[in-house]
mmCIF file of C-alpha atoms in Angstrom:
data_model
loop_
_atom_site.group_PDB
_atom_site.id
_atom_site.type_symbol
_atom_site.label_atom_id
_atom_site.label_comp_id
_atom_site.label_asym_id
_atom_site.label_seq_id
_atom_site.Cartn_x
_atom_site.Cartn_y
_atom_site.Cartn_z
ATOM 1 C CA MET A 283 0.000 0.000 0.000
ATOM 2 C CA ASN A 284 1.534 3.303 -1.053
ATOM 3 C CA ASP A 285 1.244 6.466 1.025
ATOM 4 C CA LEU A 286 -1.797 7.847 -0.779
ATOM 5 C CA ALA A 287 -3.716 4.583 -0.452
ATOM 6 C CA LEU A 288 -2.807 4.507 3.237
ATOM 7 C CA LEU A 289 -4.063 8.070 3.745
ATOM 8 C CA LEU A 290 -7.312 7.277 1.937
ATOM 9 C CA GLU A 291 -7.978 4.267 4.143
ATOM 10 C CA ALA A 292 -7.076 6.230 7.259
ATOM 11 C CA ALA A 293 -9.424 9.046 6.201
ATOM 12 C CA ARG A 294 -12.259 6.578 5.654
ATOM 13 C CA GLN A 295 -11.912 5.130 9.142
ATOM 14 C CA ALA A 296 -11.470 8.564 10.703
ATOM 15 C CA ALA A 297 -14.577 9.922 8.970
ATOM 16 C CA GLU A 298 -16.720 7.094 10.296
ATOM 17 C CA LEU A 299 -15.406 7.651 13.815
ATOM 18 C CA ALA A 300 -15.875 11.438 13.664
ATOM 19 C CA LEU A 301 -19.504 11.104 12.588
ATOM 20 C CA ARG A 302 -20.212 8.490 15.256
ATOM 21 C CA TYR A 303 -18.914 10.792 17.956
ATOM 22 C CA ARG A 304 -20.968 13.709 16.642
ATOM 23 C CA SER A 305 -24.122 11.605 16.490
ATOM 24 C CA ALA A 306 -23.580 10.463 20.081
ATOM 25 C CA GLY A 307 -23.114 14.030 21.335
ATOM 26 C CA LEU A 308 -19.757 15.746 21.572
ATOM 27 C CA ILE A 309 -18.042 16.779 24.791
ATOM 28 C CA ALA A 310 -16.058 19.991 24.325
ATOM 29 C CA THR A 311 -13.336 21.600 26.409
ATOM 30 C CA ALA A 312 -11.056 24.585 25.861
ATOM 31 C CA LYS A 313 -7.367 24.206 25.067
ATOM 32 C CA SER A 314 -4.741 26.414 26.677
ATOM 33 C CA GLY A 315 -5.115 29.071 23.979
ATOM 34 C CA GLY A 316 -8.904 29.100 24.327
ATOM 35 C CA SER A 317 -9.783 27.219 21.140
ATOM 36 C CA PRO A 318 -12.226 24.301 21.496
ATOM 37 C CA VAL A 319 -11.406 20.609 21.298
ATOM 38 C CA THR A 320 -13.871 17.744 21.543
ATOM 39 C CA ASN A 321 -13.682 14.118 22.504
ATOM 40 C CA GLY A 322 -14.238 13.440 18.807
ATOM 41 C CA ASP A 323 -11.091 15.392 17.829
ATOM 42 C CA LEU A 324 -9.039 13.423 20.340
ATOM 43 C CA ALA A 325 -10.482 10.040 19.375
ATOM 44 C CA VAL A 326 -9.814 10.658 15.674
ATOM 45 C CA ASP A 327 -6.272 11.808 16.465
ATOM 46 C CA ALA A 328 -5.582 8.649 18.472
ATOM 47 C CA LEU A 329 -6.974 6.441 15.699
ATOM 48 C CA LEU A 330 -4.905 8.138 13.019
ATOM 49 C CA LYS A 331 -1.682 8.076 15.012
ATOM 50 C CA THR A 332 -2.054 4.378 15.811
ATOM 51 C CA LEU A 333 -2.930 3.436 12.240
ATOM 52 C CA LEU A 334 -0.485 5.626 10.340
ATOM 53 C CA THR A 335 2.601 5.355 12.521
ATOM 54 C CA GLY A 336 1.895 1.661 13.058
ATOM 55 C CA LEU A 337 2.292 1.075 9.312
ATOM 56 C CA ARG A 338 5.040 3.692 8.820
ATOM 57 C CA PRO A 339 7.046 3.574 12.064
ATOM 58 C CA ASP A 340 9.971 5.402 10.473
ATOM 59 C CA TYR A 341 7.860 8.481 9.660
ATOM 60 C CA GLY A 342 7.624 11.478 11.959
ATOM 61 C CA TRP A 343 4.343 12.814 13.334
ATOM 62 C CA LEU A 344 2.898 16.329 13.588
ATOM 63 C CA SER A 345 -0.724 16.798 14.610
ATOM 64 C CA GLU A 346 -2.761 19.593 16.123
ATOM 65 C CA GLU A 347 -3.929 17.332 18.939
ATOM 66 C CA THR A 348 -0.613 15.642 19.794
ATOM 67 C CA ALA A 349 2.095 17.355 21.850
ATOM 68 C CA ASP A 350 5.050 18.049 19.566
ATOM 69 C CA ASP A 351 8.284 16.655 21.025
ATOM 70 C CA GLY A 352 10.475 17.789 18.114
ATOM 71 C CA SER A 353 11.537 14.271 17.111
ATOM 72 C CA ARG A 354 9.930 14.825 13.700
ATOM 73 C CA LEU A 355 12.643 17.349 12.814
ATOM 74 C CA GLY A 356 15.119 14.533 12.302
ATOM 75 C CA LYS A 357 12.827 12.694 9.897
ATOM 76 C CA ARG A 358 12.911 13.024 6.141
ATOM 77 C CA ARG A 359 9.248 11.957 5.919
ATOM 78 C CA LEU A 360 6.418 12.649 8.333
ATOM 79 C CA PHE A 361 2.654 12.678 8.655
ATOM 80 C CA VAL A 362 1.095 16.125 9.096
ATOM 81 C CA VAL A 363 -2.424 15.737 10.425
ATOM 82 C CA ASP A 364 -5.400 17.754 11.574
ATOM 83 C CA PRO A 365 -7.885 15.183 12.905
ATOM 84 C CA ILE A 366 -10.765 17.689 12.780
ATOM 85 C CA ASP A 367 -10.075 20.929 10.922
ATOM 86 C CA GLY A 368 -13.001 23.220 11.677
ATOM 87 C CA THR A 369 -13.888 22.022 15.176
ATOM 88 C CA THR A 370 -16.458 24.808 15.647
ATOM 89 C CA ALA A 371 -18.428 23.596 12.622
ATOM 90 C CA TYR A 372 -18.060 20.019 13.845
ATOM 91 C CA MET A 373 -19.486 20.992 17.240
ATOM 92 C CA LYS A 374 -22.374 23.003 15.798
ATOM 93 C CA GLY A 375 -23.557 20.332 13.370
ATOM 94 C CA ALA A 376 -22.434 22.310 10.310
ATOM 95 C CA PRO A 377 -20.820 20.434 7.389
ATOM 96 C CA TRP A 378 -17.753 22.690 7.010
ATOM 97 C CA PHE A 379 -15.168 20.539 8.786
ATOM 98 C CA SER A 380 -12.613 18.118 7.412
ATOM 99 C CA ILE A 381 -9.985 15.524 8.228
ATOM 100 C CA SER A 382 -6.649 16.622 6.778
ATOM 101 C CA LEU A 383 -3.848 14.096 6.222
ATOM 102 C CA ALA A 384 -0.542 14.664 4.449
ATOM 103 C CA VAL A 385 2.827 13.048 3.984
ATOM 104 C CA VAL A 386 5.611 15.614 3.869
ATOM 105 C CA GLU A 387 9.015 14.770 2.447
ATOM 106 C CA ASP A 388 12.003 17.113 2.659
ATOM 107 C CA GLY A 389 9.744 20.033 3.607
ATOM 108 C CA ARG A 390 7.185 19.515 0.835
ATOM 109 C CA PRO A 391 3.798 17.718 0.830
ATOM 110 C CA VAL A 392 3.948 14.697 -1.492
ATOM 111 C CA ALA A 393 0.661 12.927 -0.679
ATOM 112 C CA GLY A 394 -2.510 14.354 0.764
ATOM 113 C CA VAL A 395 -6.148 13.616 1.547
ATOM 114 C CA VAL A 396 -8.809 16.027 2.775
ATOM 115 C CA CYS A 397 -12.035 14.288 3.723
ATOM 116 C CA ALA A 398 -15.204 16.278 4.440
ATOM 117 C CA PRO A 399 -17.409 13.538 5.957
ATOM 118 C CA ALA A 400 -20.620 15.570 6.236
ATOM 119 C CA LEU A 401 -20.345 16.551 2.562
ATOM 120 C CA ASP A 402 -19.353 13.066 1.352
ATOM 121 C CA GLN A 403 -16.335 14.625 -0.371
ATOM 122 C CA VAL A 404 -12.829 13.160 -0.447
ATOM 123 C CA TYR A 405 -10.075 15.203 -2.083
ATOM 124 C CA ALA A 406 -6.768 13.497 -2.789
ATOM 125 C CA GLY A 407 -3.498 13.816 -4.644
ATOM 126 C CA GLU A 408 0.100 12.707 -4.759
ATOM 127 C CA GLU A 409 3.218 14.234 -6.271
ATOM 128 C CA GLY A 410 3.322 13.634 -10.021
ATOM 129 C CA GLY A 411 -0.410 12.898 -10.235
ATOM 130 C CA GLU A 412 -3.708 14.758 -10.495
ATOM 131 C CA ALA A 413 -5.895 16.445 -7.930
ATOM 132 C CA LEU A 414 -8.993 14.312 -7.381
ATOM 133 C CA LEU A 415 -12.440 14.716 -5.850
ATOM 134 C CA ASN A 416 -14.138 11.386 -5.157
ATOM 135 C CA GLY A 417 -11.782 9.840 -7.690
ATOM 136 C CA ARG A 418 -12.398 12.361 -10.484
ATOM 137 C CA PRO A 419 -9.844 14.948 -11.697
ATOM 138 C CA ILE A 420 -10.457 18.559 -10.679
ATOM 139 C CA ALA A 421 -8.956 21.906 -11.695
ATOM 140 C CA ILE A 422 -9.014 25.505 -10.531
ATOM 141 C CA SER A 423 -11.132 28.208 -12.132
ATOM 142 C CA GLY A 424 -9.807 30.397 -14.902
ATOM 143 C CA ARG A 425 -11.128 33.695 -13.566
ATOM 144 C CA SER A 426 -8.567 36.486 -13.932
ATOM 145 C CA ALA A 427 -10.286 39.491 -12.318
ATOM 146 C CA LEU A 428 -10.836 40.177 -8.625
ATOM 147 C CA GLU A 429 -14.065 42.049 -9.309
ATOM 148 C CA GLY A 430 -16.905 39.604 -8.773
ATOM 149 C CA CYS A 431 -14.647 36.672 -7.956
ATOM 150 C CA ALA A 432 -15.823 34.057 -5.464
ATOM 151 C CA MET A 433 -13.436 34.289 -2.520
ATOM 152 C CA LEU A 434 -13.216 32.285 0.679
ATOM 153 C CA THR A 435 -11.894 34.522 3.419
ATOM 154 C CA ASP A 436 -12.685 36.083 6.784
ATOM 155 C CA SER A 437 -13.246 39.491 8.360
ATOM 156 C CA ARG A 438 -9.584 40.021 9.227
ATOM 157 C CA ALA A 439 -8.458 39.495 5.629
ATOM 158 C CA LEU A 440 -11.281 41.691 4.336
ATOM 159 C CA ALA A 441 -10.016 44.497 6.571
ATOM 160 C CA ALA A 442 -6.408 43.992 5.467
ATOM 161 C CA ALA A 443 -6.760 45.480 1.973
ATOM 162 C CA ASP A 444 -8.915 47.620 -0.296
ATOM 163 C CA TRP A 445 -10.946 44.973 -2.109
ATOM 164 C CA PRO A 446 -13.312 45.432 -5.057
ATOM 165 C CA PRO A 447 -16.832 43.974 -4.892
ATOM 166 C CA MET A 448 -16.536 40.194 -4.585
ATOM 167 C CA GLU A 449 -18.698 37.187 -3.706
ATOM 168 C CA VAL A 450 -17.338 36.416 -0.246
ATOM 169 C CA ALA A 451 -18.003 33.194 1.652
ATOM 170 C CA ARG A 452 -16.656 31.626 4.829
ATOM 171 C CA ARG A 453 -15.788 28.038 5.662
ATOM 172 C CA ASN A 454 -14.364 26.957 9.012
ATOM 173 C CA SER A 455 -11.808 24.479 7.678
ATOM 174 C CA ILE A 456 -8.683 25.899 6.027
ATOM 175 C CA ALA A 457 -8.012 22.532 4.368
ATOM 176 C CA LEU A 458 -11.503 22.517 2.894
ATOM 177 C CA ARG A 459 -11.104 26.096 1.656
ATOM 178 C CA LEU A 460 -7.986 25.079 -0.267
ATOM 179 C CA CYS A 461 -9.801 22.122 -1.807
ATOM 180 C CA LEU A 462 -12.850 24.167 -2.778
ATOM 181 C CA VAL A 463 -10.497 26.420 -4.739
ATOM 182 C CA ALA A 464 -8.818 23.332 -6.195
ATOM 183 C CA GLU A 465 -12.125 22.074 -7.599
ATOM 184 C CA GLY A 466 -13.085 25.486 -9.015
ATOM 185 C CA ALA A 467 -16.078 25.941 -6.690
ATOM 186 C CA PHE A 468 -14.402 29.181 -5.538
ATOM 187 C CA ASP A 469 -11.835 31.294 -7.336
ATOM 188 C CA ALA A 470 -9.525 32.092 -4.432
ATOM 189 C CA MET A 471 -8.946 31.906 -0.706
ATOM 190 C CA VAL A 472 -6.951 34.258 1.472
ATOM 191 C CA SER A 473 -6.018 34.448 5.140
ATOM 192 C CA VAL A 474 -3.746 36.899 6.922
ATOM 193 C CA SER A 475 -3.815 35.009 10.222
ATOM 194 C CA HIS A 476 -1.071 32.719 11.442
ATOM 195 C CA LEU A 477 -1.888 29.188 10.336
ATOM 196 C CA HIS A 478 -0.300 25.878 11.199
ATOM 197 C CA GLU A 479 1.194 23.237 8.956
ATOM 198 C CA TRP A 480 -1.576 20.782 9.803
ATOM 199 C CA ASP A 481 -4.152 23.305 8.517
ATOM 200 C CA MET A 482 -2.472 23.555 5.139
ATOM 201 C CA ALA A 483 -0.275 20.619 4.099
ATOM 202 C CA ALA A 484 -2.793 18.298 2.442
ATOM 203 C CA GLY A 485 -4.893 21.074 0.905
ATOM 204 C CA HIS A 486 -1.775 22.861 -0.314
ATOM 205 C CA LEU A 487 -0.697 19.813 -2.314
ATOM 206 C CA ILE A 488 -4.168 19.180 -3.738
ATOM 207 C CA ALA A 489 -4.598 22.822 -4.773
ATOM 208 C CA ARG A 490 -1.141 22.901 -6.370
ATOM 209 C CA LEU A 491 -1.881 19.732 -8.352
ATOM 210 C CA ALA A 492 -5.130 21.359 -9.532
ATOM 211 C CA GLY A 493 -3.134 24.298 -10.932
ATOM 212 C CA ALA A 494 -3.242 26.806 -8.072
ATOM 213 C CA THR A 495 -0.440 29.027 -6.867
ATOM 214 C CA VAL A 496 -0.143 28.708 -3.088
ATOM 215 C CA SER A 497 1.952 30.960 -0.866
ATOM 216 C CA ASP A 498 1.881 32.713 2.476
ATOM 217 C CA ALA A 499 0.247 36.147 2.653
ATOM 218 C CA HIS A 500 3.583 37.758 1.748
ATOM 219 C CA GLY A 501 3.919 35.711 -1.447
ATOM 220 C CA GLN A 502 6.637 33.474 -0.003
ATOM 221 C CA THR A 503 6.912 29.715 -0.475
ATOM 222 C CA ILE A 504 5.545 27.681 2.435
ATOM 223 C CA ALA A 505 7.985 25.075 3.758
ATOM 224 C CA TYR A 506 6.937 22.257 6.052
ATOM 225 C CA ASN A 507 8.422 20.407 9.013
ATOM 226 C CA ARG A 508 9.899 23.549 10.511
ATOM 227 C CA ALA A 509 10.757 23.930 14.179
ATOM 228 C CA SER A 510 7.874 26.408 14.514
ATOM 229 C CA PRO A 511 5.161 24.909 12.295
ATOM 230 C CA ARG A 512 3.381 28.161 11.442
ATOM 231 C CA SER A 513 2.792 30.224 8.310
ATOM 232 C CA ARG A 514 2.211 33.966 7.921
ATOM 233 C CA GLY A 515 -1.171 33.669 6.275
ATOM 234 C CA LEU A 516 -2.144 31.986 3.025
ATOM 235 C CA ILE A 517 -3.098 32.853 -0.547
ATOM 236 C CA CYS A 518 -4.448 30.238 -2.966
ATOM 237 C CA ALA A 519 -5.666 31.042 -6.486
ATOM 238 C CA ASN A 520 -4.675 30.770 -10.116
ATOM 239 C CA GLN A 521 -1.568 32.781 -10.956
ATOM 240 C CA PRO A 522 -3.295 35.971 -12.227
ATOM 241 C CA LEU A 523 -5.606 36.178 -9.217
ATOM 242 C CA HIS A 524 -2.813 35.260 -6.823
ATOM 243 C CA SER A 525 -0.758 38.196 -8.084
ATOM 244 C CA LEU A 526 -3.691 40.596 -7.744
ATOM 245 C CA ILE A 527 -4.419 39.417 -4.195
ATOM 246 C CA HIS A 528 -0.778 39.656 -3.175
ATOM 247 C CA ASP A 529 -0.506 43.174 -4.588
ATOM 248 C CA ARG A 530 -3.571 44.304 -2.613
ATOM 249 C CA LEU A 531 -2.175 42.911 0.622
ATOM 250 C CA ALA A 532 1.304 44.305 -0.044
ATOM 251 C CA ALA A 533 -0.170 47.781 -0.428
ATOM 252 C CA ASN A 534 -1.154 47.633 3.238
ATOM 253 C CA PRO A 535 1.761 45.805 4.941
ATOM 254 C CA ALA A 536 0.755 46.964 8.403
ATOM 255 C CA ALA A 537 -2.339 44.773 8.133
ATOM 256 C CA GLN A 538 -0.338 41.638 7.375
ATOM 257 C CA THR A 539 0.809 39.141 9.954
#
């Protein structure tokens, strides 16, 4: 079983578990930074760690819900995982959450799966292949103007630049936002908040394979498996739109992270 097949099987099992926990009634607590975590998040994390590292014991591990001991930094390959990306949506019964699984090699995602269980959508891709949604190839939109474009973003990013009229939508999961751009359902996504590698790795690969340009909010390449696994925002769009978005943000650098 290659890495992509392993991630797909892991995502299938994780999706079933996540939905079972939500149907039974989630128990939520607050993490040290104040963000919520549920018993479902933790159960999915434990399942994924046991399954994935059990079959790839030589790979490192980075997950939102596992304490990071730094041992991954000595690994050429590692799993980068968000067991539930979009916990607030998961808690509220909304469909906008996902399970994000990636294999990173030498600082670059090479296999990735983003599963949105409540939407029955599974996005996948591996280096050298195509971006897929439920097994079918997908591609980004060809829109080249910001005016009227469909953008996934949030209030902080909207306040960070002078934007033209756009069709703005919000989705809790960063990984899902990247994949919605990858399939052409939206033209672009932008964030100026600090994000973590587990938010981005799988969706980054899938969007890139679909033809998107992906960078941080400053237009810089995002590298993975860093000592501090954070990024200064995120831009994902086709190349013309990416350039227009970056230029708007650059015109107001004080608003960037």
